[in-house]
CSV table of C-alpha atoms in Angstrom, one decimal:
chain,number,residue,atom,x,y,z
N,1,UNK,CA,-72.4,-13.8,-61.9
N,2,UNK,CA,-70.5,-10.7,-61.2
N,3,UNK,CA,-71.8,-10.8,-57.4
N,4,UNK,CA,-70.7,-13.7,-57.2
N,5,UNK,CA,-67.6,-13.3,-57.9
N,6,UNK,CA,-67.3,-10.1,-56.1
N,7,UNK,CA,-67.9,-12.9,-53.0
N,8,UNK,CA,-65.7,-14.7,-54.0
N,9,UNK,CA,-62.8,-11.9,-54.6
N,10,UNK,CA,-63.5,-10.5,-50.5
N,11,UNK,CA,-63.7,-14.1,-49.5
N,12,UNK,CA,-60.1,-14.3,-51.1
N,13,UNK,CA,-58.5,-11.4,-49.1
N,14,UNK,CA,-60.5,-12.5,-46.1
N,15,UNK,CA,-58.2,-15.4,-46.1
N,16,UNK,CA,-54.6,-14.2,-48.0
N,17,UNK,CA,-54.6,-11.1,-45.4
N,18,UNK,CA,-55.4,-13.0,-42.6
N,19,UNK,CA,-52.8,-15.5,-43.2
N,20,UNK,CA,-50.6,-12.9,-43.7
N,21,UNK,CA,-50.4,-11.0,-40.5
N,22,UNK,CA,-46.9,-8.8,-39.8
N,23,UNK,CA,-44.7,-10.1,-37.1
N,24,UNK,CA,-43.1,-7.7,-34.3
N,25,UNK,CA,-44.7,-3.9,-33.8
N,26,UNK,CA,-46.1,-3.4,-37.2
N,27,UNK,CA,-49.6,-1.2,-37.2
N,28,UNK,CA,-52.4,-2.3,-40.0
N,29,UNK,CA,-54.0,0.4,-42.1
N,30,UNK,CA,-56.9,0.3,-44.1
N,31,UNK,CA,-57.4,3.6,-46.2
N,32,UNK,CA,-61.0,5.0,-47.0
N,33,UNK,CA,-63.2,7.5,-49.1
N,34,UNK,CA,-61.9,10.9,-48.0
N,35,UNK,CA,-58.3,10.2,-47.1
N,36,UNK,CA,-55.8,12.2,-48.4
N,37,UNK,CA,-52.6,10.6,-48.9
N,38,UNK,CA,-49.8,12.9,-49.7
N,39,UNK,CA,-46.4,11.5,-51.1
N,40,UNK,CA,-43.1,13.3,-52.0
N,41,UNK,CA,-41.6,13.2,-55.0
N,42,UNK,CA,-38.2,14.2,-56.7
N,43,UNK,CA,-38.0,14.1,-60.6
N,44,UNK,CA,-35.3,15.8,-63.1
N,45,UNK,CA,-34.1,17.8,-60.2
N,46,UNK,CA,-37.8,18.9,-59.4
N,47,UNK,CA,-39.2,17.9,-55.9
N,48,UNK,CA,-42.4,18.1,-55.0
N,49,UNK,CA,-45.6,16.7,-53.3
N,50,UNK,CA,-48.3,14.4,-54.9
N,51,UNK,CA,-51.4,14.5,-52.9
N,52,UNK,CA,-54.3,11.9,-53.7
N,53,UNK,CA,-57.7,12.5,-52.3
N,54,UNK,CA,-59.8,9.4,-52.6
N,55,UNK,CA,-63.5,9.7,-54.1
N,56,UNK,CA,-64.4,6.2,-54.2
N,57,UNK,CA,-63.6,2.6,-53.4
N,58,UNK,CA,-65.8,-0.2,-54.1
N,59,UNK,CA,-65.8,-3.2,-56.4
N,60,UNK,CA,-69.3,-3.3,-56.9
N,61,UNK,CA,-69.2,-0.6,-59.0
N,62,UNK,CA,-68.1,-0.2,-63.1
N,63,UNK,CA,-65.5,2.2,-61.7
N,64,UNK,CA,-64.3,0.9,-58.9
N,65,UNK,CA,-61.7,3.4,-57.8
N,66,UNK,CA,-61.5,7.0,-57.8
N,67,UNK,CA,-59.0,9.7,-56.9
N,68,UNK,CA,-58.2,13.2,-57.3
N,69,UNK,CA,-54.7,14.2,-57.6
N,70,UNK,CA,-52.7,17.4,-57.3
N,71,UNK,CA,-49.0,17.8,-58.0
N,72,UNK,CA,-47.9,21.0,-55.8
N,73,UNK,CA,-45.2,23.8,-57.0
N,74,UNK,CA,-43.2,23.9,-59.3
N,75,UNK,CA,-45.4,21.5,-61.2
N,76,UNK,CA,-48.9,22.7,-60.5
N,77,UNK,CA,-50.5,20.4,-61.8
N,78,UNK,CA,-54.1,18.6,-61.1
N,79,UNK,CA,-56.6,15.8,-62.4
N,80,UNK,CA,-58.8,12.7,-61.5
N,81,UNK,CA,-58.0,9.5,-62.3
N,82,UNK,CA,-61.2,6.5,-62.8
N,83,UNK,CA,-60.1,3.0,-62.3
N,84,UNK,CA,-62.6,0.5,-64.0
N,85,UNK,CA,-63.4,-2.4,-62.7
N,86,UNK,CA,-61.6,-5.2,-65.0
N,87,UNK,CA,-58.2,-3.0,-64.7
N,88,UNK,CA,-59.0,-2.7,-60.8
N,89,UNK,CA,-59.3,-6.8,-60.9
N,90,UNK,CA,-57.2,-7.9,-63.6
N,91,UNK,CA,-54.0,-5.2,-64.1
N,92,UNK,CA,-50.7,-5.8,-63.8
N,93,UNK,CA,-49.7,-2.5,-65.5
N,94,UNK,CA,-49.7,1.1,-63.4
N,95,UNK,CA,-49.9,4.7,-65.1
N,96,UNK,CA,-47.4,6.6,-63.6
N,97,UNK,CA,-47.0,9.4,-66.2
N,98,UNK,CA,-49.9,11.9,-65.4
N,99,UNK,CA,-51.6,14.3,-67.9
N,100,UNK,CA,-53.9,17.0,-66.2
N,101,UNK,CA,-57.5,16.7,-66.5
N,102,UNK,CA,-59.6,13.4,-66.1
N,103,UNK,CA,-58.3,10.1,-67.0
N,104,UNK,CA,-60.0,6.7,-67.4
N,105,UNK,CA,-58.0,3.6,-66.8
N,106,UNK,CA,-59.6,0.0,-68.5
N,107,UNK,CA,-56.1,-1.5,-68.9
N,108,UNK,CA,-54.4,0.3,-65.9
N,109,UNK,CA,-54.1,0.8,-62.2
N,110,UNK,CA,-52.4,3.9,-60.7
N,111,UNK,CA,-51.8,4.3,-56.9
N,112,UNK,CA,-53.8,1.4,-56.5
N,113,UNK,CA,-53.0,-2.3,-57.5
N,114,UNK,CA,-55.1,-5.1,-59.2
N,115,UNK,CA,-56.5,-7.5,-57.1
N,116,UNK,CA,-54.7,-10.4,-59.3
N,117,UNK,CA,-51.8,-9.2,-59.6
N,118,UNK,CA,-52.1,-8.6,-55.5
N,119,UNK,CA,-53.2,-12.2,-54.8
N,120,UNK,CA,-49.7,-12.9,-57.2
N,121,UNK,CA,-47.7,-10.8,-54.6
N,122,UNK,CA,-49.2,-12.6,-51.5
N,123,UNK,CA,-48.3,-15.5,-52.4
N,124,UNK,CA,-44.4,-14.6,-53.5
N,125,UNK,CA,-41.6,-15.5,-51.0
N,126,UNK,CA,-38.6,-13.7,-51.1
N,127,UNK,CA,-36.4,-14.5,-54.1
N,128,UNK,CA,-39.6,-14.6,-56.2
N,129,UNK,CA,-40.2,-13.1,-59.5
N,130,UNK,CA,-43.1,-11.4,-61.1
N,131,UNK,CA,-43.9,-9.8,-63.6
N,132,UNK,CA,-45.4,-5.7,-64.1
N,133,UNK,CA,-45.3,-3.0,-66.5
N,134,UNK,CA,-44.5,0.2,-64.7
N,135,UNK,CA,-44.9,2.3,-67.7
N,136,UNK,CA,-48.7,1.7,-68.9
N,137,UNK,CA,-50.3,-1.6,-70.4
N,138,UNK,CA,-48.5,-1.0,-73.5
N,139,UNK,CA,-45.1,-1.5,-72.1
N,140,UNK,CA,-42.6,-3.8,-71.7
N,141,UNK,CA,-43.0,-6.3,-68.8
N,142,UNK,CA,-40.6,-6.1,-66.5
N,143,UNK,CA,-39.0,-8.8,-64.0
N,144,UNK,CA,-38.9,-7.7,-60.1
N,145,UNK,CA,-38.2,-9.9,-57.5
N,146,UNK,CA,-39.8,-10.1,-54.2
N,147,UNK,CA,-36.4,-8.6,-51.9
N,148,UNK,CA,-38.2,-8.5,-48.4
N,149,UNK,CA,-41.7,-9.5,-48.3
N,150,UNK,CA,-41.8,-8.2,-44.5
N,151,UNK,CA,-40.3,-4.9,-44.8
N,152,UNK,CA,-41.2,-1.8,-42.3
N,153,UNK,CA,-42.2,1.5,-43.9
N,154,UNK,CA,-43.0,4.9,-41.7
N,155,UNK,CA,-45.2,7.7,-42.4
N,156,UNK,CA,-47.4,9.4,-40.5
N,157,UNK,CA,-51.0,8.9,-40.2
N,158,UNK,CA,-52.8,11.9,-38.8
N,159,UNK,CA,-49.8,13.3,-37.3
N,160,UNK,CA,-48.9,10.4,-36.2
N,161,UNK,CA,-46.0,7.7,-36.8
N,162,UNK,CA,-47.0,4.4,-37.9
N,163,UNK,CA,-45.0,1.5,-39.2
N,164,UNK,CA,-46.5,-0.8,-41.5
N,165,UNK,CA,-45.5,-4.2,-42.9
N,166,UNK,CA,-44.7,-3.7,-47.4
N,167,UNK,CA,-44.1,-6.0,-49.8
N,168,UNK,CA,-40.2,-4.7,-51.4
N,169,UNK,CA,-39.4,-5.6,-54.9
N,170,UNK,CA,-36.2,-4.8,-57.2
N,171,UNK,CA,-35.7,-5.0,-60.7
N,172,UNK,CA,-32.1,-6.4,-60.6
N,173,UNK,CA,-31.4,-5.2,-64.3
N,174,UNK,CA,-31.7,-1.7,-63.9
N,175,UNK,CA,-32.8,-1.0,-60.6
N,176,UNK,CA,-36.0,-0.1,-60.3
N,177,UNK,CA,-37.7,-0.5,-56.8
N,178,UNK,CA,-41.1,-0.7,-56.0
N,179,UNK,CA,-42.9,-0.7,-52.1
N,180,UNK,CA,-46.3,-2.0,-51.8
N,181,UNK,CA,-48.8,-2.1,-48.9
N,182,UNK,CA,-51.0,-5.2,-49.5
N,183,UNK,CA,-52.7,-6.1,-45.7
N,184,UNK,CA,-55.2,-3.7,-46.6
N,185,UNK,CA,-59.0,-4.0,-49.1
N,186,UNK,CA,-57.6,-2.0,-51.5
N,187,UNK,CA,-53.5,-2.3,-52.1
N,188,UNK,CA,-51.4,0.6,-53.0
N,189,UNK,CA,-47.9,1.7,-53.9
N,190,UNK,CA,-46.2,3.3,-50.6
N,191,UNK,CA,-43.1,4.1,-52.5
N,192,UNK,CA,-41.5,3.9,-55.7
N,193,UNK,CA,-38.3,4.3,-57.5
N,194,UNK,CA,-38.7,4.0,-61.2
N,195,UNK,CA,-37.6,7.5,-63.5
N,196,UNK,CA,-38.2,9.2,-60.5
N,197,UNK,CA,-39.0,8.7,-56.6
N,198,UNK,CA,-41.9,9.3,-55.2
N,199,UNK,CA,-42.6,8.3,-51.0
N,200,UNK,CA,-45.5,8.2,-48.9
N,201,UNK,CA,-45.1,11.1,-46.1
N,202,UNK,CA,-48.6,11.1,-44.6
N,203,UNK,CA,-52.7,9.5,-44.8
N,204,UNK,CA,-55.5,12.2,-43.1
């Protein structure tokens, strides 16, 4: 049963993503075991970088995503962080408030976002709600509308510039932004503005 609907679930973004292709000179990027994706982030009047190495990707497995993380000076801090499979498939909640050391997420995606909730945002037009918790599964859901469902973001990829189609959504109540890259296996969070900021600068 679960193979089958692991077929089912690449059979899915066979079709969603390739319904879905960006208009004009965006690039398509697909990230893999051994990047390293580093992000910048400014918090409390701290800035600093967030570098994610990834360890594993695959939805055959229990834990279907792995990552280890560093947060540079003046933080210092460093971890890993397991993504199960149901919270891989079936999460709309991230962990954004990190704890050093190794943490396992059943309820939870972080970086990363659940397949369901992805299909959710692939189908949203603009002026669309739906519904995430950006503070753990045992938060509050919060309402963010889809503001630009074809919206250019920049970084670099091996030194090099690349523009990529992102999904942008707002939390009109109190502001909250969120920028998600979804025309790739595994979706992830480019950029975020929740009780901090945190931007993608560069994938190697």
């Amino acid at each position: 049963m679960k193979k089958i609907f692991l077929a089912g679930w690449f059979c899915l973004m066979v079709f969603f993503f390739g319904a879905a292709q960006p208009a004009g000179t965006t690039e398509k990027l697909e990230v893999k075991v051994g990047n390293e994706l580093t992000y910048h982030v400014k918090s409390k009047g701290k800035e600093y970088d967030f570098i994610v190495t990834i360890k594993e990707l695959s939805a055959l497995n229990e834990n279907a995503i792995v990552f280890d993380w560093q947060m540079t000076g003046p933080v210092n801090k460093k971890g890993t962080i397991t993504i199960g499979h149901y919270a891989a498939t079936n999460s709309k909640a991230f962990y954004n408030w990190f704890a050093e050391g190794e943490k396992k997420l059943d309820k939870e995606t972080s970086v990363f976002i659940g397949f369901m909730l992805n299909i959710e945002l692939v189908m949203a037009e603009n002026g669309d709600e739906v519904k995430i918790k950006v503070d753990g599964a045992s938060a509050e859901e919060e309402t963010f509308t889809m503001i630009d469902n074809n919206h250019p973001f920049t970084f670099t990829e091996n030194g090099k510039a690349k523009t990529i189609k992102t999904l942008l959504l707002k939390n009109k109540t109190n502001g909250k932004t969120l920028t998600i890259y979804n025309e790739s296996t595994n979706s992830f969070i480019v950029a975020m503005s929740v009780e901090f900021d945190i931007t993608l600068q560069s994938v190697k």
